[in-house]
mmCIF file of C-alpha atoms in Angstrom:
data_model
loop_
_atom_site.group_PDB
_atom_site.id
_atom_site.type_symbol
_atom_site.label_atom_id
_atom_site.label_comp_id
_atom_site.label_asym_id
_atom_site.label_seq_id
_atom_site.Cartn_x
_atom_site.Cartn_y
_atom_site.Cartn_z
ATOM 1 C CA MET A 1 59.493 -18.400 -61.373
ATOM 2 C CA PRO A 2 59.266 -21.857 -61.661
ATOM 3 C CA ALA A 3 60.611 -24.219 -64.550
ATOM 4 C CA PRO A 4 58.735 -23.157 -67.848
ATOM 5 C CA TRP A 5 56.984 -26.440 -68.122
ATOM 6 C CA ARG A 6 55.683 -26.426 -64.543
ATOM 7 C CA LEU A 7 54.342 -22.914 -65.145
ATOM 8 C CA LEU A 8 52.560 -24.039 -68.451
ATOM 9 C CA LEU A 9 51.109 -27.071 -66.739
ATOM 10 C CA HIS A 10 49.959 -24.626 -63.856
ATOM 11 C CA LEU A 11 48.370 -22.484 -65.981
ATOM 12 C CA PHE A 12 46.738 -25.212 -68.005
ATOM 13 C CA CYS A 13 45.044 -26.944 -65.122
ATOM 14 C CA LEU A 14 44.054 -23.312 -63.765
ATOM 15 C CA THR A 15 42.678 -22.364 -67.465
ATOM 16 C CA THR A 16 40.398 -25.959 -67.355
ATOM 17 C CA ALA A 17 39.265 -25.787 -63.833
ATOM 18 C CA GLY A 18 38.092 -21.943 -64.608
ATOM 19 C CA ALA A 19 36.425 -22.660 -67.985
ATOM 20 C CA SER A 20 34.629 -25.972 -66.476
ATOM 21 C CA VAL A 21 32.636 -23.559 -64.258
ATOM 22 C CA GLU A 22 30.935 -22.111 -67.370
ATOM 23 C CA MET A 23 30.084 -25.697 -68.901
ATOM 24 C CA ALA A 24 26.869 -25.855 -66.835
ATOM 25 C CA PHE A 25 25.309 -22.763 -68.412
ATOM 26 C CA TYR A 26 26.001 -24.149 -71.958
ATOM 27 C CA LEU A 27 23.405 -26.536 -71.030
ATOM 28 C CA PHE A 28 21.039 -24.208 -69.251
ATOM 29 C CA ALA A 29 18.056 -24.550 -71.764
ATOM 30 C CA PRO A 30 17.823 -28.242 -71.333
ATOM 31 C CA TYR A 31 18.404 -27.790 -67.173
ATOM 32 C CA LEU A 32 15.587 -25.189 -67.140
ATOM 33 C CA ARG A 33 13.217 -27.550 -69.104
ATOM 34 C CA ALA A 34 14.104 -30.771 -67.122
ATOM 35 C CA THR A 35 13.049 -28.846 -63.936
ATOM 36 C CA GLY A 36 9.950 -27.397 -65.336
ATOM 37 C CA SER A 37 11.335 -23.893 -64.515
ATOM 38 C CA PRO A 38 9.122 -21.052 -65.347
ATOM 39 C CA HIS A 39 12.199 -18.978 -66.134
ATOM 40 C CA MET A 40 12.537 -20.631 -69.932
ATOM 41 C CA GLU A 41 11.370 -17.251 -71.245
ATOM 42 C CA ALA A 42 14.458 -15.241 -69.319
ATOM 43 C CA LEU A 43 17.124 -17.617 -70.625
ATOM 44 C CA GLY A 44 18.657 -14.833 -72.676
ATOM 45 C CA TRP A 45 19.038 -12.557 -69.728
ATOM 46 C CA ILE A 46 20.229 -15.465 -67.626
ATOM 47 C CA LEU A 47 23.157 -16.080 -69.943
ATOM 48 C CA GLY A 48 24.032 -12.651 -70.876
ATOM 49 C CA ILE A 49 23.958 -10.642 -67.738
ATOM 50 C CA CYS A 50 27.213 -12.366 -66.678
ATOM 51 C CA TYR A 51 28.636 -11.116 -69.644
ATOM 52 C CA GLY A 52 27.285 -7.592 -69.165
ATOM 53 C CA PHE A 53 28.602 -7.260 -65.926
ATOM 54 C CA SER A 54 32.083 -8.799 -67.031
ATOM 55 C CA ALA A 55 32.458 -6.228 -69.729
ATOM 56 C CA CYS A 56 31.529 -3.455 -67.448
ATOM 57 C CA LEU A 57 34.242 -4.281 -65.063
ATOM 58 C CA ARG A 58 36.965 -4.819 -67.941
ATOM 59 C CA PRO A 59 38.783 -1.610 -67.495
ATOM 60 C CA LEU A 60 38.681 -1.829 -63.604
ATOM 61 C CA ALA A 61 40.175 -5.321 -63.919
ATOM 62 C CA GLY A 62 43.093 -3.791 -66.193
ATOM 63 C CA GLN A 63 43.671 -1.032 -63.645
ATOM 64 C CA LEU A 64 43.500 -3.514 -60.525
ATOM 65 C CA VAL A 65 46.097 -5.693 -62.246
ATOM 66 C CA GLU A 66 48.288 -2.819 -62.579
ATOM 67 C CA ARG A 67 48.055 -1.972 -58.992
ATOM 68 C CA VAL A 68 48.343 -5.418 -56.956
ATOM 69 C CA GLY A 69 49.394 -7.761 -59.570
ATOM 70 C CA SER A 70 48.058 -10.485 -61.469
ATOM 71 C CA ARG A 71 48.178 -13.357 -58.818
ATOM 72 C CA ARG A 72 45.953 -11.467 -56.493
ATOM 73 C CA THR A 73 43.880 -10.234 -59.079
ATOM 74 C CA LEU A 74 43.239 -13.780 -60.163
ATOM 75 C CA CYS A 75 42.447 -14.900 -56.548
ATOM 76 C CA LEU A 76 39.929 -12.277 -55.973
ATOM 77 C CA GLY A 77 38.514 -12.940 -59.404
ATOM 78 C CA TYR A 78 37.981 -16.725 -58.538
ATOM 79 C CA GLY A 79 36.702 -16.086 -55.032
ATOM 80 C CA LEU A 80 33.817 -13.885 -56.914
ATOM 81 C CA VAL A 81 33.384 -16.965 -59.228
ATOM 82 C CA LEU A 82 33.163 -19.239 -56.517
ATOM 83 C CA GLY A 83 30.452 -17.032 -54.889
ATOM 84 C CA GLY A 84 28.545 -16.690 -58.069
ATOM 85 C CA ALA A 85 28.450 -20.530 -58.678
ATOM 86 C CA ALA A 86 27.134 -21.098 -55.140
ATOM 87 C CA THR A 87 24.462 -18.634 -55.427
ATOM 88 C CA VAL A 88 23.287 -20.256 -58.498
ATOM 89 C CA ALA A 89 23.437 -23.731 -57.062
ATOM 90 C CA LEU A 90 21.623 -22.830 -54.065
ATOM 91 C CA GLY A 91 19.073 -20.285 -55.497
ATOM 92 C CA ALA A 92 18.134 -21.747 -58.826
ATOM 93 C CA ARG A 93 14.436 -21.745 -58.336
ATOM 94 C CA PHE A 94 14.541 -18.299 -58.123
ATOM 95 C CA LEU A 95 14.972 -15.819 -60.892
ATOM 96 C CA PRO A 96 16.831 -12.976 -58.869
ATOM 97 C CA ALA A 97 19.329 -15.604 -57.400
ATOM 98 C CA LEU A 98 20.062 -16.642 -60.823
ATOM 99 C CA LEU A 99 20.600 -13.261 -62.074
ATOM 100 C CA ALA A 100 22.702 -12.411 -58.895
ATOM 101 C CA GLY A 101 24.756 -15.404 -59.316
ATOM 102 C CA ARG A 102 25.295 -15.063 -62.963
ATOM 103 C CA ALA A 103 26.088 -11.182 -62.362
ATOM 104 C CA LEU A 104 29.006 -12.365 -59.556
ATOM 105 C CA LEU A 105 30.073 -15.038 -62.088
ATOM 106 C CA GLY A 106 30.597 -11.810 -64.366
ATOM 107 C CA MET A 107 32.574 -10.111 -62.201
ATOM 108 C CA GLY A 108 35.116 -12.740 -61.495
ATOM 109 C CA TYR A 109 35.576 -13.485 -65.016
ATOM 110 C CA SER A 110 36.504 -10.120 -66.027
ATOM 111 C CA LEU A 111 39.299 -10.143 -63.147
ATOM 112 C CA THR A 112 40.247 -13.461 -64.048
ATOM 113 C CA ILE A 113 40.669 -13.429 -67.697
ATOM 114 C CA VAL A 114 42.498 -10.038 -67.886
ATOM 115 C CA SER A 115 44.969 -10.989 -65.074
ATOM 116 C CA SER A 116 45.620 -14.546 -66.398
ATOM 117 C CA THR A 117 46.104 -12.958 -70.191
ATOM 118 C CA THR A 118 48.476 -10.196 -68.818
ATOM 119 C CA TYR A 119 50.709 -12.777 -66.992
ATOM 120 C CA GLN A 120 51.012 -15.208 -69.791
ATOM 121 C CA ILE A 121 51.883 -12.431 -72.328
ATOM 122 C CA ALA A 122 54.321 -10.977 -69.863
ATOM 123 C CA ALA A 123 55.929 -14.140 -68.853
ATOM 124 C CA VAL A 124 56.438 -15.657 -72.359
ATOM 125 C CA PRO A 125 58.912 -14.398 -75.109
ATOM 126 C CA PRO A 126 57.438 -12.994 -78.218
ATOM 127 C CA GLU A 127 58.836 -15.414 -80.454
ATOM 128 C CA ALA A 128 57.207 -18.429 -78.321
ATOM 129 C CA LEU A 129 53.785 -16.430 -77.629
ATOM 130 C CA GLY A 130 51.512 -18.244 -80.011
ATOM 131 C CA ARG A 131 52.630 -21.567 -78.983
ATOM 132 C CA THR A 132 52.282 -20.977 -75.698
ATOM 133 C CA LEU A 133 48.734 -19.166 -75.790
ATOM 134 C CA SER A 134 47.598 -22.620 -77.976
ATOM 135 C CA LEU A 135 48.908 -24.785 -75.158
ATOM 136 C CA THR A 136 47.190 -22.973 -72.479
ATOM 137 C CA ALA A 137 44.177 -22.591 -74.621
ATOM 138 C CA VAL A 138 43.746 -26.491 -74.977
ATOM 139 C CA GLY A 139 42.549 -25.928 -71.254
ATOM 140 C CA TYR A 140 39.316 -24.441 -72.603
ATOM 141 C CA THR A 141 38.461 -27.292 -74.818
ATOM 142 C CA VAL A 142 39.110 -30.276 -72.275
ATOM 143 C CA PRO A 143 35.942 -29.220 -70.251
ATOM 144 C CA THR A 144 33.689 -29.369 -73.818
ATOM 145 C CA LEU A 145 35.266 -32.880 -74.296
ATOM 146 C CA LEU A 146 34.971 -34.279 -70.696
ATOM 147 C CA VAL A 147 32.732 -32.049 -68.368
ATOM 148 C CA LEU A 148 29.950 -30.978 -70.882
ATOM 149 C CA PRO A 149 29.018 -34.576 -71.845
ATOM 150 C CA ALA A 150 29.144 -35.817 -68.207
ATOM 151 C CA LEU A 151 26.863 -32.762 -67.269
ATOM 152 C CA GLU A 152 24.246 -33.700 -70.268
ATOM 153 C CA GLY A 153 24.421 -37.232 -69.044
ATOM 154 C CA LEU A 154 23.440 -36.105 -65.510
ATOM 155 C CA LEU A 155 20.416 -33.926 -67.039
ATOM 156 C CA ARG A 156 19.431 -37.020 -69.215
ATOM 157 C CA GLY A 157 19.472 -38.917 -66.207
ATOM 158 C CA GLY A 158 17.238 -36.665 -64.089
ATOM 159 C CA HIS A 159 19.995 -35.922 -61.813
ATOM 160 C CA THR A 160 19.139 -32.092 -61.966
ATOM 161 C CA GLY A 161 20.263 -31.313 -58.340
ATOM 162 C CA LEU A 162 23.830 -32.596 -59.009
ATOM 163 C CA PHE A 163 24.261 -31.046 -62.022
ATOM 164 C CA LEU A 164 24.429 -27.680 -60.514
ATOM 165 C CA LEU A 165 27.175 -28.847 -57.740
ATOM 166 C CA PHE A 166 29.751 -28.971 -60.116
ATOM 167 C CA PRO A 167 30.584 -25.303 -61.034
ATOM 168 C CA PRO A 168 31.402 -24.645 -57.466
ATOM 169 C CA LEU A 169 33.508 -27.417 -57.146
ATOM 170 C CA PHE A 170 35.325 -26.247 -60.063
ATOM 171 C CA ALA A 171 35.523 -22.864 -59.136
ATOM 172 C CA GLY A 172 37.011 -24.060 -55.892
ATOM 173 C CA GLY A 173 39.853 -25.607 -57.463
ATOM 174 C CA ALA A 174 40.396 -22.828 -59.787
ATOM 175 C CA LEU A 175 40.914 -20.513 -56.681
ATOM 176 C CA PHE A 176 43.049 -22.914 -55.128
ATOM 177 C CA LEU A 177 45.291 -23.089 -58.288
ATOM 178 C CA ALA A 178 45.252 -19.398 -58.499
ATOM 179 C CA TRP A 179 46.134 -18.996 -54.885
ATOM 180 C CA ARG A 180 49.272 -21.537 -55.708
ATOM 181 C CA LEU A 181 50.653 -19.315 -58.540
ATOM 182 C CA PRO A 182 54.257 -18.177 -57.972
ATOM 183 C CA PRO A 183 53.878 -15.002 -55.977
ATOM 184 C CA GLY A 184 55.089 -11.642 -57.731
ATOM 185 C CA GLU A 185 54.761 -10.707 -61.434
ATOM 186 C CA PRO A 186 57.038 -12.125 -64.113
ATOM 187 C CA PRO A 187 60.033 -9.404 -64.717
ATOM 188 C CA ARG A 188 58.499 -7.882 -67.696
ATOM 189 C CA ALA A 189 55.326 -7.526 -65.998
ATOM 190 C CA ARG A 190 56.761 -5.046 -63.727
ATOM 191 C CA ASP A 191 57.490 -2.815 -66.631
ATOM 192 C CA ALA A 192 54.078 -1.542 -66.443
ATOM 193 C CA ALA A 193 53.163 1.793 -65.969
ATOM 194 C CA PRO A 194 49.747 2.668 -65.150
ATOM 195 C CA GLY A 195 48.067 6.062 -66.069
ATOM 196 C CA THR A 196 47.278 5.809 -69.832
ATOM 197 C CA PRO A 197 43.566 6.656 -70.538
ATOM 198 C CA PHE A 198 41.605 4.313 -72.145
ATOM 199 C CA ARG A 199 40.433 6.933 -74.491
ATOM 200 C CA ASP A 200 44.023 7.428 -75.483
ATOM 201 C CA ILE A 201 44.316 3.717 -76.450
ATOM 202 C CA LEU A 202 41.192 3.735 -78.365
ATOM 203 C CA LYS A 203 42.508 6.475 -80.809
ATOM 204 C CA VAL A 204 45.133 4.347 -81.873
ATOM 205 C CA PRO A 205 44.144 2.957 -85.286
ATOM 206 C CA ALA A 206 46.098 -0.376 -84.779
ATOM 207 C CA PHE A 207 44.083 -0.782 -81.474
ATOM 208 C CA ARG A 208 40.696 0.018 -82.899
ATOM 209 C CA THR A 209 41.339 -2.562 -85.718
ATOM 210 C CA LEU A 210 42.354 -5.154 -83.109
ATOM 211 C CA PHE A 211 39.008 -4.826 -81.259
ATOM 212 C CA LEU A 212 36.932 -4.693 -84.346
ATOM 213 C CA ALA A 213 38.606 -8.172 -85.052
ATOM 214 C CA VAL A 214 37.452 -8.999 -81.490
ATOM 215 C CA VAL A 215 34.053 -8.227 -81.793
ATOM 216 C CA VAL A 216 33.364 -10.372 -84.840
ATOM 217 C CA PHE A 217 35.432 -13.377 -83.735
ATOM 218 C CA ALA A 218 33.769 -13.018 -80.318
ATOM 219 C CA LEU A 219 30.187 -13.271 -82.000
ATOM 220 C CA THR A 220 30.699 -16.286 -83.484
ATOM 221 C CA ASP A 221 31.872 -17.817 -80.067
ATOM 222 C CA ALA A 222 29.108 -16.088 -78.128
ATOM 223 C CA ALA A 223 26.467 -17.537 -80.279
ATOM 224 C CA THR A 224 27.397 -21.318 -79.334
ATOM 225 C CA MET A 225 25.578 -20.274 -76.075
ATOM 226 C CA GLN A 226 22.519 -20.831 -77.972
ATOM 227 C CA ILE A 227 23.735 -24.117 -79.193
ATOM 228 C CA SER A 228 21.805 -25.826 -76.774
ATOM 229 C CA ALA A 229 18.225 -24.236 -77.437
ATOM 230 C CA LEU A 230 19.091 -24.759 -81.198
ATOM 231 C CA ALA A 231 19.454 -28.506 -80.297
ATOM 232 C CA LEU A 232 16.482 -28.837 -78.484
ATOM 233 C CA SER A 233 14.168 -27.176 -81.248
ATOM 234 C CA LYS A 234 15.656 -29.884 -83.586
ATOM 235 C CA ASP A 235 15.373 -32.796 -81.054
ATOM 236 C CA LEU A 236 19.164 -33.148 -81.308
ATOM 237 C CA VAL A 237 22.018 -33.595 -78.893
ATOM 238 C CA ALA A 238 23.894 -30.715 -77.934
ATOM 239 C CA SER A 239 26.727 -32.775 -76.949
ATOM 240 C CA TRP A 240 27.393 -33.685 -80.992
ATOM 241 C CA PHE A 241 28.078 -30.283 -81.652
ATOM 242 C CA PHE A 242 30.381 -29.402 -78.966
ATOM 243 C CA LEU A 243 32.314 -32.890 -78.694
ATOM 244 C CA SER A 244 33.440 -32.512 -82.315
ATOM 245 C CA GLN A 245 34.341 -28.928 -82.033
ATOM 246 C CA SER A 246 36.527 -29.539 -79.271
ATOM 247 C CA LEU A 247 38.247 -32.470 -80.673
ATOM 248 C CA VAL A 248 39.144 -30.514 -83.762
ATOM 249 C CA ALA A 249 40.074 -27.561 -81.539
ATOM 250 C CA LEU A 250 42.208 -29.637 -79.506
ATOM 251 C CA GLY A 251 43.959 -31.281 -82.184
ATOM 252 C CA THR A 252 44.528 -28.162 -84.018
ATOM 253 C CA ARG A 253 45.984 -26.458 -80.974
ATOM 254 C CA LEU A 254 48.479 -29.488 -80.368
ATOM 255 C CA LEU A 255 49.572 -30.261 -83.927
ATOM 256 C CA ALA A 256 49.991 -26.567 -85.185
ATOM 257 C CA LEU A 257 52.054 -25.136 -82.165
ATOM 258 C CA GLY A 258 54.382 -23.071 -84.487
ATOM 259 C CA PHE A 259 51.612 -22.356 -87.289
ATOM 260 C CA ILE A 260 50.354 -19.057 -85.222
ATOM 261 C CA ASP A 261 54.017 -17.930 -84.973
ATOM 262 C CA ARG A 262 54.964 -18.328 -88.450
ATOM 263 C CA PHE A 263 52.009 -16.890 -90.219
ATOM 264 C CA PRO A 264 50.637 -13.224 -90.268
ATOM 265 C CA ARG A 265 48.192 -13.590 -87.392
ATOM 266 C CA ARG A 266 46.008 -10.885 -89.018
ATOM 267 C CA ARG A 267 45.220 -13.363 -91.761
ATOM 268 C CA LEU A 268 44.791 -16.264 -89.468
ATOM 269 C CA VAL A 269 42.010 -14.377 -87.521
ATOM 270 C CA VAL A 270 40.054 -13.330 -90.483
ATOM 271 C CA LEU A 271 40.178 -17.014 -91.907
ATOM 272 C CA ALA A 272 39.353 -18.699 -88.469
ATOM 273 C CA THR A 273 36.316 -16.467 -87.997
ATOM 274 C CA GLY A 274 35.103 -17.348 -91.451
ATOM 275 C CA LEU A 275 35.555 -20.923 -90.562
ATOM 276 C CA SER A 276 33.826 -20.473 -87.310
ATOM 277 C CA ALA A 277 30.614 -18.591 -88.789
ATOM 278 C CA GLY A 278 30.383 -21.012 -91.490
ATOM 279 C CA GLY A 279 30.141 -23.684 -88.947
ATOM 280 C CA LEU A 280 27.321 -21.908 -87.015
ATOM 281 C CA VAL A 281 25.444 -21.662 -90.459
ATOM 282 C CA LEU A 282 25.921 -25.313 -91.133
ATOM 283 C CA GLY A 283 24.578 -26.277 -87.968
ATOM 284 C CA THR A 284 21.166 -24.862 -88.472
ATOM 285 C CA PHE A 285 20.586 -27.073 -91.657
ATOM 286 C CA ALA A 286 21.330 -30.463 -89.282
ATOM 287 C CA GLU A 287 18.655 -32.572 -88.935
ATOM 288 C CA GLY A 288 20.545 -35.507 -87.689
ATOM 289 C CA PRO A 289 23.991 -36.152 -85.808
ATOM 290 C CA ARG A 290 26.083 -36.221 -88.701
ATOM 291 C CA LEU A 291 25.723 -32.648 -90.173
ATOM 292 C CA PHE A 292 25.595 -31.585 -86.489
ATOM 293 C CA LEU A 293 28.838 -33.113 -85.789
ATOM 294 C CA ALA A 294 30.665 -31.999 -89.106
ATOM 295 C CA ALA A 295 29.347 -28.141 -87.984
ATOM 296 C CA GLY A 296 31.021 -28.535 -84.822
ATOM 297 C CA ALA A 297 34.220 -29.521 -86.603
ATOM 298 C CA VAL A 298 34.229 -26.649 -88.807
ATOM 299 C CA PHE A 299 33.565 -24.577 -85.957
ATOM 300 C CA GLY A 300 36.186 -25.990 -83.879
ATOM 301 C CA LEU A 301 38.967 -25.775 -86.774
ATOM 302 C CA GLY A 302 38.489 -22.042 -86.709
ATOM 303 C CA MET A 303 38.575 -21.647 -82.841
ATOM 304 C CA GLY A 304 41.264 -24.048 -82.690
ATOM 305 C CA PHE A 305 43.759 -21.475 -84.056
ATOM 306 C CA GLY A 306 41.885 -18.335 -84.202
ATOM 307 C CA PHE A 307 41.276 -17.747 -80.608
ATOM 308 C CA PRO A 308 45.194 -18.047 -79.452
ATOM 309 C CA ALA A 309 46.028 -15.837 -82.574
ATOM 310 C CA LEU A 310 43.645 -12.943 -81.604
ATOM 311 C CA MET A 311 45.047 -13.107 -78.132
ATOM 312 C CA ALA A 312 48.297 -13.011 -79.622
ATOM 313 C CA LEU A 313 47.754 -9.855 -81.326
ATOM 314 C CA ILE A 314 47.873 -8.167 -77.770
ATOM 315 C CA GLY A 315 51.422 -8.961 -77.652
ATOM 316 C CA ASP A 316 52.090 -7.750 -81.307
ATOM 317 C CA VAL A 317 50.397 -4.342 -81.012
ATOM 318 C CA ALA A 318 51.008 -3.188 -77.635
ATOM 319 C CA GLU A 319 54.161 -2.431 -75.946
ATOM 320 C CA PRO A 320 54.264 -3.736 -72.235
ATOM 321 C CA LYS A 321 53.679 -0.936 -70.252
ATOM 322 C CA LEU A 322 50.321 -0.774 -72.146
ATOM 323 C CA ARG A 323 49.250 -4.512 -72.082
ATOM 324 C CA PRO A 324 47.159 -4.613 -69.043
ATOM 325 C CA ARG A 325 44.822 -1.965 -70.306
ATOM 326 C CA VAL A 326 44.876 -3.444 -73.885
ATOM 327 C CA SER A 327 44.043 -6.738 -72.401
ATOM 328 C CA ALA A 328 41.191 -5.337 -70.399
ATOM 329 C CA LEU A 329 39.576 -3.478 -73.551
ATOM 330 C CA PHE A 330 40.379 -6.711 -75.472
ATOM 331 C CA TRP A 331 38.019 -8.644 -72.896
ATOM 332 C CA LEU A 332 35.630 -5.782 -72.534
ATOM 333 C CA PHE A 333 34.645 -6.262 -76.173
ATOM 334 C CA TYR A 334 34.658 -10.179 -76.127
ATOM 335 C CA SER A 335 32.582 -10.098 -72.946
ATOM 336 C CA ALA A 336 30.342 -7.421 -74.573
ATOM 337 C CA CYS A 337 29.298 -9.723 -77.364
ATOM 338 C CA PHE A 338 28.734 -12.498 -74.667
ATOM 339 C CA PHE A 339 26.234 -10.613 -73.177
ATOM 340 C CA VAL A 340 24.567 -9.102 -76.556
ATOM 341 C CA ALA A 341 24.488 -12.295 -78.593
ATOM 342 C CA PRO A 342 22.425 -14.455 -76.511
ATOM 343 C CA ILE A 343 19.638 -11.670 -76.266
ATOM 344 C CA LEU A 344 19.648 -11.060 -79.760
ATOM 345 C CA ILE A 345 19.441 -14.561 -80.517
ATOM 346 C CA ALA A 346 16.728 -15.403 -78.342
ATOM 347 C CA ARG A 347 14.845 -12.444 -79.780
ATOM 348 C CA GLY A 348 15.508 -13.232 -83.373
ATOM 349 C CA ALA A 349 14.429 -17.144 -82.257
ATOM 350 C CA SER A 350 10.901 -15.405 -81.451
ATOM 351 C CA LEU A 351 10.690 -14.228 -84.895
ATOM 352 C CA LEU A 352 12.843 -16.627 -87.121
ATOM 353 C CA ASP A 353 13.022 -20.050 -84.920
ATOM 354 C CA TYR A 354 16.734 -20.345 -83.421
ATOM 355 C CA ASP A 355 18.080 -22.011 -86.851
ATOM 356 C CA GLY A 356 16.936 -18.887 -88.602
ATOM 357 C CA ALA A 357 18.527 -16.434 -85.970
ATOM 358 C CA LEU A 358 21.713 -18.332 -86.012
ATOM 359 C CA ARG A 359 21.885 -18.731 -89.733
ATOM 360 C CA LEU A 360 21.429 -14.814 -90.006
ATOM 361 C CA LEU A 361 24.098 -14.115 -87.580
ATOM 362 C CA GLY A 362 26.521 -16.237 -89.463
ATOM 363 C CA VAL A 363 25.839 -14.963 -93.103
ATOM 364 C CA LEU A 364 26.282 -11.182 -91.507
ATOM 365 C CA LEU A 365 29.466 -12.303 -90.026
ATOM 366 C CA CYS A 366 30.845 -13.933 -93.203
ATOM 367 C CA GLY A 367 29.647 -10.701 -94.978
ATOM 368 C CA SER A 368 32.102 -8.627 -92.444
ATOM 369 C CA LEU A 369 35.293 -10.271 -93.226
ATOM 370 C CA LEU A 370 36.575 -8.817 -96.095
ATOM 371 C CA PRO A 371 36.339 -5.419 -94.927
ATOM 372 C CA LEU A 372 37.732 -6.811 -91.666
ATOM 373 C CA HIS A 373 40.475 -8.152 -93.866
ATOM 374 C CA ARG A 374 41.226 -4.585 -95.557
ATOM 375 C CA LEU A 375 41.275 -2.898 -92.546
ATOM 376 C CA LEU A 376 43.832 -5.527 -90.771
ATOM 377 C CA LYS A 377 45.984 -5.207 -93.705
ATOM 378 C CA ARG A 378 46.056 -1.626 -93.482
ATOM 379 C CA GLY A 379 46.690 -1.071 -89.994
ATOM 380 C CA ASP A 380 49.118 -4.384 -90.175
ATOM 381 C CA PRO A 381 49.053 -5.227 -86.405
ATOM 382 C CA ALA A 382 50.556 -8.635 -86.587
ATOM 383 C CA PRO A 383 53.929 -9.708 -87.755
#
């Protein structure tokens, strides 16, 4: 293995490149409008099908990591991501091509996120897991700060052709970085003993509570897939929300590195979910940039420490031999929310408009936090 800082930098760059691929699809509503596409009514399915396929393949991803290792699984995953991004770029006028490309992206994401998470949890000592995941998770916020505004600028300038060229470029970069990862598993990753049935994992109360927390948190995250549609309906700029979200999330992850390792992570996850859901609700009342920026900041504060805290719970509740499969189920539930949420929000928007649909979702999520906290406290899955 290389020096820890070199591995951390490598994983950060890989995370940044991989996360940049999806940025174009956070702006797909403005893209469809800018191109005069007839597929606007299918937006929920275009966004959601990726995560539906991703969710379905999560168990397979965990088994593949056990059989061939994280690096090979990661390379295969980013190969599929590259194929999906290229399919969307070349066939953006045709709905079947859009759906097929997004499905390939979902298959690739399924493999990359499980293998990447398993690799990091195996490579990092438990006492430093929270701060390490916080640093690599910064890679998820950098594209929102740099890539998203640039892509929105291309759309506003009428450069729709260039807009869809960037996802394949980022996917190619991620594939190269995955291929350049050190071969072989970190030492503790070889302890994995495949064969534990997924149904047995789901019988463990601590795991079930973890996955419930994943669903509630992921629904707040997935709702941002429709922020650009909300912004369009209010004649706002989506980047206002995403920029403030990313700046606050970035600052939180950099300034509070030890915070996640010192405090009970189960409580941090509940607090973070409440902040993120509150940010969603606040954004629905925005009529100008100030409140939209504030909503993004509140949302970003929750995501800033909530996402790495939630990921660190995998290492808290699962012994090393179970981590590939627990990671697979973790991301299965996370991706399922990204499949369901855009479709439900789009359906709700047809009845309540986007502000009403997102507001209702945020209120329901806030209402679930007290029961969730009681379950987490009872199961005590965090240190």
